[in-house]
Amino acid sequence: MTETSCVISCMDEGDILSGHVGSPNPACEIKLVDVPEMNYTSDDQPYPRGEICVRGPIVFQGYYKDEMQTREVLDEDGWLHTGDIGLWHTGGRLKIIDRKKNIFKLAQGEYIAPEKIENVYAKCKFIGQCFIYGDSLNSSLVAIVSVDQDALKAWASSQGIKYKDLEQLCNDPRARAAVQAGMDALRGFEFAKSVTLVLEPFTMENGLLTPTFKIKRAQAKAYFAKAISNMYVELTTSDSSHVK
């Protein structure tokens, strides 16, 4: 990376193990820092995991006339926080496995910054909280929406929609369509093509928020795994019917 002048690790000549970026460059130190909100720690088994941090003479002194951004990546002890998640493999080999900044790629190659999208969608009157999900196996985003219950009830009343309880209303296709219609600030690949409405808020108690109220993305993915899978099945079925 540019901030380290050159490489921070390199594969040894004759190393036949693939899937890693080699051992540390002698000109720098590398450590892995725990990222508890993503379930990566130095105590992980069989391999320690965490954010890759680098220190040494090859590390830059800061961004030109940008002290704020410099402070975001360089700590007071001179460690550069790369934003990459790595693990220590056998023989001191470093392997990159994730990004701390939660940027992921869709099937067609578009890069997604989910937090930016979630912040835009949070302005929708129906949305209390929103978790955006996507991966490199799928071409579309899906969303888990913790609804603003008062807004949803007011909408249902205005539409003359009868329901037994709020859970039934959340499962009503008309309610899902109304929420998606309100999520029209973004188009194209940043638009969530399917939503699941839930009543339960994201909290620290249910393990979905960090102490700084950020979504724990790995935990949210596991927590809503069935709903996410169902949405992609629906989208695949819908796309197939359109082709016919």
mmCIF file of C-alpha atoms in Angstrom:
data_model
loop_
_atom_site.group_PDB
_atom_site.id
_atom_site.type_symbol
_atom_site.label_atom_id
_atom_site.label_comp_id
_atom_site.label_asym_id
_atom_site.label_seq_id
_atom_site.Cartn_x
_atom_site.Cartn_y
_atom_site.Cartn_z
ATOM 1 C CA MET A 1 0.000 0.000 0.000
ATOM 2 C CA THR A 2 1.097 3.583 -0.656
ATOM 3 C CA GLU A 3 1.219 4.485 3.041
ATOM 4 C CA THR A 4 3.951 1.911 3.638
ATOM 5 C CA SER A 5 6.157 3.006 0.713
ATOM 6 C CA CYS A 6 6.232 -0.517 -0.610
ATOM 7 C CA VAL A 7 5.291 -4.010 0.541
ATOM 8 C CA ILE A 8 4.898 -4.950 4.201
ATOM 9 C CA SER A 9 5.199 -8.668 3.512
ATOM 10 C CA CYS A 10 6.598 -10.937 0.848
ATOM 11 C CA MET A 11 6.433 -14.642 0.036
ATOM 12 C CA ASP A 12 9.644 -16.571 0.524
ATOM 13 C CA GLU A 13 11.276 -18.154 -2.489
ATOM 14 C CA GLY A 14 10.169 -21.750 -2.738
ATOM 15 C CA ASP A 15 7.068 -21.315 -0.564
ATOM 16 C CA ILE A 16 4.458 -23.586 -2.158
ATOM 17 C CA LEU A 17 1.572 -22.638 0.156
ATOM 18 C CA SER A 18 -0.912 -20.360 -1.622
ATOM 19 C CA GLY A 19 -3.561 -17.963 -0.318
ATOM 20 C CA HIS A 20 -1.339 -15.702 1.773
ATOM 21 C CA VAL A 21 0.830 -12.589 1.319
ATOM 22 C CA GLY A 22 4.024 -13.908 2.852
ATOM 23 C CA SER A 23 6.044 -13.067 5.940
ATOM 24 C CA PRO A 24 6.727 -9.563 7.338
ATOM 25 C CA ASN A 25 9.203 -7.300 5.578
ATOM 26 C CA PRO A 26 12.305 -6.987 7.833
ATOM 27 C CA ALA A 27 11.908 -3.201 7.585
ATOM 28 C CA CYS A 28 8.680 -3.173 9.597
ATOM 29 C CA GLU A 29 6.735 -4.622 12.494
ATOM 30 C CA ILE A 30 3.271 -6.121 12.004
ATOM 31 C CA LYS A 31 0.681 -6.829 14.664
ATOM 32 C CA LEU A 32 -2.975 -7.841 14.647
ATOM 33 C CA VAL A 33 -5.346 -5.774 16.780
ATOM 34 C CA ASP A 34 -8.609 -7.238 18.074
ATOM 35 C CA VAL A 35 -11.792 -6.167 16.276
ATOM 36 C CA PRO A 36 -14.471 -7.458 18.681
ATOM 37 C CA GLU A 37 -17.405 -6.037 16.708
ATOM 38 C CA MET A 38 -16.453 -8.375 13.856
ATOM 39 C CA ASN A 39 -15.532 -11.309 16.131
ATOM 40 C CA TYR A 40 -11.811 -11.175 15.253
ATOM 41 C CA THR A 41 -9.366 -11.541 18.158
ATOM 42 C CA SER A 42 -5.789 -12.579 18.852
ATOM 43 C CA ASP A 43 -7.167 -15.528 20.825
ATOM 44 C CA ASP A 44 -8.963 -17.018 17.809
ATOM 45 C CA GLN A 45 -8.224 -20.640 17.009
ATOM 46 C CA PRO A 46 -6.571 -22.119 15.083
ATOM 47 C CA TYR A 47 -5.147 -18.774 13.898
ATOM 48 C CA PRO A 48 -4.993 -15.363 15.631
ATOM 49 C CA ARG A 49 -7.018 -12.746 13.721
ATOM 50 C CA GLY A 50 -7.394 -8.969 13.791
ATOM 51 C CA GLU A 51 -6.777 -5.670 12.010
ATOM 52 C CA ILE A 52 -3.347 -5.535 10.375
ATOM 53 C CA CYS A 53 -1.250 -2.722 11.861
ATOM 54 C CA VAL A 54 2.226 -1.760 10.648
ATOM 55 C CA ARG A 55 5.072 0.261 12.187
ATOM 56 C CA GLY A 56 8.571 1.081 10.993
ATOM 57 C CA PRO A 57 10.692 3.384 8.825
ATOM 58 C CA ILE A 58 8.736 2.422 5.695
ATOM 59 C CA VAL A 59 5.481 3.835 7.142
ATOM 60 C CA PHE A 60 4.528 7.340 6.008
ATOM 61 C CA GLN A 61 4.356 10.311 8.391
ATOM 62 C CA GLY A 62 0.869 11.397 7.392
ATOM 63 C CA TYR A 63 -1.369 12.675 4.613
ATOM 64 C CA TYR A 64 -0.364 16.020 3.115
ATOM 65 C CA LYS A 65 -2.262 18.831 4.873
ATOM 66 C CA ASP A 66 -4.860 16.378 6.174
ATOM 67 C CA GLU A 67 -4.308 15.982 9.900
ATOM 68 C CA MET A 68 -7.782 14.578 10.525
ATOM 69 C CA GLN A 69 -7.390 11.659 8.128
ATOM 70 C CA THR A 70 -3.859 11.076 9.405
ATOM 71 C CA ARG A 71 -5.148 10.692 12.974
ATOM 72 C CA GLU A 72 -7.700 8.166 11.739
ATOM 73 C CA VAL A 73 -5.025 5.756 10.522
ATOM 74 C CA LEU A 74 -1.874 6.563 12.551
ATOM 75 C CA ASP A 75 -2.036 6.098 16.315
ATOM 76 C CA GLU A 76 0.146 7.825 18.908
ATOM 77 C CA ASP A 77 2.595 4.926 18.974
ATOM 78 C CA GLY A 78 3.231 5.121 15.242
ATOM 79 C CA TRP A 79 1.134 2.131 14.209
ATOM 80 C CA LEU A 80 -0.600 2.423 10.850
ATOM 81 C CA HIS A 81 -4.067 0.859 11.005
ATOM 82 C CA THR A 82 -4.566 -0.536 7.515
ATOM 83 C CA GLY A 83 -8.260 -1.415 7.726
ATOM 84 C CA ASP A 84 -7.465 -4.919 6.480
ATOM 85 C CA ILE A 85 -8.304 -7.949 8.617
ATOM 86 C CA GLY A 86 -5.642 -10.626 8.641
ATOM 87 C CA LEU A 87 -4.636 -13.840 10.340
ATOM 88 C CA TRP A 88 -1.286 -15.361 11.220
ATOM 89 C CA HIS A 89 -0.946 -18.594 9.303
ATOM 90 C CA THR A 90 1.636 -21.297 9.912
ATOM 91 C CA GLY A 91 5.270 -20.262 9.633
ATOM 92 C CA GLY A 92 4.536 -16.587 10.308
ATOM 93 C CA ARG A 93 2.652 -16.151 7.053
ATOM 94 C CA LEU A 94 0.116 -13.320 6.868
ATOM 95 C CA LYS A 95 -3.246 -13.860 5.198
ATOM 96 C CA ILE A 96 -5.776 -11.089 4.419
ATOM 97 C CA ILE A 97 -9.337 -12.239 5.036
ATOM 98 C CA ASP A 98 -11.603 -9.181 5.387
ATOM 99 C CA ARG A 99 -11.931 -5.396 5.546
ATOM 100 C CA LYS A 100 -12.625 -3.552 8.779
ATOM 101 C CA LYS A 101 -14.268 -0.716 6.901
ATOM 102 C CA ASN A 102 -17.013 -3.079 5.751
ATOM 103 C CA ILE A 103 -16.605 -2.534 2.039
ATOM 104 C CA PHE A 104 -17.712 -5.514 -0.009
ATOM 105 C CA LYS A 105 -18.173 -6.380 -3.660
ATOM 106 C CA LEU A 106 -21.259 -7.583 -5.538
ATOM 107 C CA ALA A 107 -21.228 -10.279 -8.216
ATOM 108 C CA GLN A 108 -20.730 -7.785 -11.094
ATOM 109 C CA GLY A 109 -17.778 -6.152 -9.333
ATOM 110 C CA GLU A 110 -19.401 -3.033 -7.843
ATOM 111 C CA TYR A 111 -17.978 -2.046 -4.472
ATOM 112 C CA ILE A 112 -20.507 -1.291 -1.745
ATOM 113 C CA ALA A 113 -20.063 0.859 1.370
ATOM 114 C CA PRO A 114 -23.070 -0.353 3.391
ATOM 115 C CA GLU A 115 -22.859 2.208 6.183
ATOM 116 C CA LYS A 116 -23.255 5.050 3.685
ATOM 117 C CA ILE A 117 -26.343 3.379 2.228
ATOM 118 C CA GLU A 118 -27.777 2.669 5.677
ATOM 119 C CA ASN A 119 -27.363 6.324 6.650
ATOM 120 C CA VAL A 120 -29.309 7.391 3.559
ATOM 121 C CA TYR A 121 -32.072 4.862 4.151
ATOM 122 C CA ALA A 122 -32.334 5.890 7.814
ATOM 123 C CA LYS A 123 -34.031 9.080 6.612
ATOM 124 C CA CYS A 124 -37.033 7.047 5.410
ATOM 125 C CA LYS A 125 -39.955 7.580 7.808
ATOM 126 C CA PHE A 126 -40.645 3.856 8.111
ATOM 127 C CA ILE A 127 -37.106 2.928 9.123
ATOM 128 C CA GLY A 128 -35.878 2.866 12.691
ATOM 129 C CA GLN A 129 -32.699 0.953 11.844
ATOM 130 C CA CYS A 130 -31.424 -0.718 8.708
ATOM 131 C CA PHE A 131 -28.905 -3.475 7.953
ATOM 132 C CA ILE A 132 -27.762 -3.714 4.334
ATOM 133 C CA TYR A 133 -26.349 -7.018 3.120
ATOM 134 C CA GLY A 134 -24.710 -8.194 -0.075
ATOM 135 C CA ASP A 135 -21.884 -10.454 -1.202
ATOM 136 C CA SER A 136 -19.847 -11.470 -4.233
ATOM 137 C CA LEU A 137 -22.224 -14.344 -5.035
ATOM 138 C CA ASN A 138 -25.235 -12.098 -5.581
ATOM 139 C CA SER A 139 -25.866 -9.129 -7.843
ATOM 140 C CA SER A 140 -28.279 -7.251 -5.567
ATOM 141 C CA LEU A 141 -28.457 -5.836 -2.077
ATOM 142 C CA VAL A 142 -31.077 -6.862 0.461
ATOM 143 C CA ALA A 143 -32.079 -5.101 3.669
ATOM 144 C CA ILE A 144 -33.282 -5.967 7.145
ATOM 145 C CA VAL A 145 -35.382 -3.054 8.392
ATOM 146 C CA SER A 146 -36.296 -2.556 12.029
ATOM 147 C CA VAL A 147 -39.439 -0.542 11.459
ATOM 148 C CA ASP A 148 -40.665 2.648 13.055
ATOM 149 C CA GLN A 149 -43.826 1.082 14.438
ATOM 150 C CA ASP A 150 -45.808 4.315 14.764
ATOM 151 C CA ALA A 151 -45.076 5.292 11.161
ATOM 152 C CA LEU A 152 -46.037 1.838 9.895
ATOM 153 C CA LYS A 153 -49.299 1.804 11.863
ATOM 154 C CA ALA A 154 -50.196 5.285 10.620
ATOM 155 C CA TRP A 155 -49.570 4.201 7.033
ATOM 156 C CA ALA A 156 -51.702 1.063 7.439
ATOM 157 C CA SER A 157 -54.533 3.131 8.880
ATOM 158 C CA SER A 158 -54.356 5.588 5.977
ATOM 159 C CA GLN A 159 -54.567 2.683 3.537
ATOM 160 C CA GLY A 160 -57.435 0.986 5.340
ATOM 161 C CA ILE A 161 -55.321 -2.128 5.908
ATOM 162 C CA LYS A 162 -56.542 -4.426 8.667
ATOM 163 C CA TYR A 163 -54.118 -6.611 10.596
ATOM 164 C CA LYS A 164 -54.152 -8.866 13.640
ATOM 165 C CA ASP A 165 -50.819 -7.676 15.025
ATOM 166 C CA LEU A 166 -47.715 -5.796 13.909
ATOM 167 C CA GLU A 167 -45.893 -8.977 12.969
ATOM 168 C CA GLN A 168 -48.633 -9.754 10.457
ATOM 169 C CA LEU A 169 -48.387 -6.205 9.125
ATOM 170 C CA CYS A 170 -44.608 -6.526 8.710
ATOM 171 C CA ASN A 171 -45.155 -9.638 6.599
ATOM 172 C CA ASP A 172 -47.756 -7.942 4.399
ATOM 173 C CA PRO A 173 -46.297 -7.459 0.878
ATOM 174 C CA ARG A 174 -47.999 -4.060 0.722
ATOM 175 C CA ALA A 175 -46.075 -2.890 3.782
ATOM 176 C CA ARG A 176 -42.798 -4.119 2.330
ATOM 177 C CA ALA A 177 -43.576 -2.331 -0.937
ATOM 178 C CA ALA A 178 -44.373 0.889 0.925
ATOM 179 C CA VAL A 179 -41.072 0.771 2.793
ATOM 180 C CA GLN A 180 -39.149 0.123 -0.426
ATOM 181 C CA ALA A 181 -40.959 3.017 -2.097
ATOM 182 C CA GLY A 182 -39.729 5.234 0.726
ATOM 183 C CA MET A 183 -36.183 4.000 0.163
ATOM 184 C CA ASP A 184 -35.929 5.751 -3.194
ATOM 185 C CA ALA A 185 -32.998 8.045 -2.434
ATOM 186 C CA LEU A 186 -30.602 5.587 -4.060
ATOM 187 C CA ARG A 187 -30.903 3.781 -7.356
ATOM 188 C CA GLY A 188 -28.973 1.233 -9.358
ATOM 189 C CA PHE A 189 -26.795 -1.284 -7.560
ATOM 190 C CA GLU A 190 -27.072 0.644 -4.257
ATOM 191 C CA PHE A 191 -30.824 0.042 -4.077
ATOM 192 C CA ALA A 192 -32.012 -2.810 -1.842
ATOM 193 C CA LYS A 193 -34.090 -4.998 -4.145
ATOM 194 C CA SER A 194 -35.729 -6.850 -1.269
ATOM 195 C CA VAL A 195 -36.512 -5.956 2.344
ATOM 196 C CA THR A 196 -37.553 -7.884 5.415
ATOM 197 C CA LEU A 197 -39.388 -5.914 8.088
ATOM 198 C CA VAL A 198 -38.762 -6.775 11.737
ATOM 199 C CA LEU A 199 -40.128 -5.367 14.975
ATOM 200 C CA GLU A 200 -37.095 -6.070 17.140
ATOM 201 C CA PRO A 201 -34.640 -3.153 17.315
ATOM 202 C CA PHE A 202 -30.899 -3.651 16.952
ATOM 203 C CA THR A 203 -29.408 -3.385 20.457
ATOM 204 C CA MET A 204 -26.317 -4.260 22.463
ATOM 205 C CA GLU A 205 -28.463 -6.700 24.428
ATOM 206 C CA ASN A 206 -29.284 -8.832 21.389
ATOM 207 C CA GLY A 207 -25.692 -8.590 20.187
ATOM 208 C CA LEU A 208 -26.379 -6.534 17.062
ATOM 209 C CA LEU A 209 -24.800 -3.225 18.165
ATOM 210 C CA THR A 210 -21.393 -2.228 19.485
ATOM 211 C CA PRO A 211 -21.104 0.044 22.559
ATOM 212 C CA THR A 212 -20.769 2.934 20.076
ATOM 213 C CA PHE A 213 -24.060 1.897 18.418
ATOM 214 C CA LYS A 214 -22.557 0.582 15.206
ATOM 215 C CA ILE A 215 -24.025 -2.543 13.639
ATOM 216 C CA LYS A 216 -22.028 -5.709 14.277
ATOM 217 C CA ARG A 217 -22.149 -6.895 10.705
ATOM 218 C CA ALA A 218 -20.925 -10.438 11.216
ATOM 219 C CA GLN A 219 -23.411 -11.001 14.024
ATOM 220 C CA ALA A 220 -26.256 -9.389 12.062
ATOM 221 C CA LYS A 221 -25.507 -11.638 9.098
ATOM 222 C CA ALA A 222 -25.752 -14.714 11.333
ATOM 223 C CA TYR A 223 -28.776 -13.421 13.256
ATOM 224 C CA PHE A 224 -30.786 -12.755 10.096
ATOM 225 C CA ALA A 225 -29.311 -15.584 8.000
ATOM 226 C CA LYS A 226 -32.672 -17.230 7.281
ATOM 227 C CA ALA A 227 -34.325 -13.953 6.247
ATOM 228 C CA ILE A 228 -31.369 -13.054 4.008
ATOM 229 C CA SER A 229 -31.464 -16.472 2.358
ATOM 230 C CA ASN A 230 -35.225 -16.212 1.804
ATOM 231 C CA MET A 231 -34.877 -12.799 0.159
ATOM 232 C CA TYR A 232 -32.282 -14.042 -2.311
ATOM 233 C CA VAL A 233 -34.448 -17.074 -3.114
ATOM 234 C CA GLU A 234 -37.377 -14.724 -3.812
ATOM 235 C CA LEU A 235 -35.219 -12.523 -6.031
ATOM 236 C CA THR A 236 -33.891 -15.512 -7.967
ATOM 237 C CA THR A 237 -37.423 -16.841 -8.457
ATOM 238 C CA SER A 238 -38.656 -13.422 -9.569
ATOM 239 C CA ASP A 239 -35.789 -12.985 -12.045
ATOM 240 C CA SER A 240 -36.407 -16.460 -13.475
ATOM 241 C CA SER A 241 -40.099 -15.765 -14.017
ATOM 242 C CA HIS A 242 -39.283 -12.523 -15.838
ATOM 243 C CA VAL A 243 -36.943 -14.386 -18.183
ATOM 244 C CA LYS A 244 -39.723 -16.782 -19.120
#
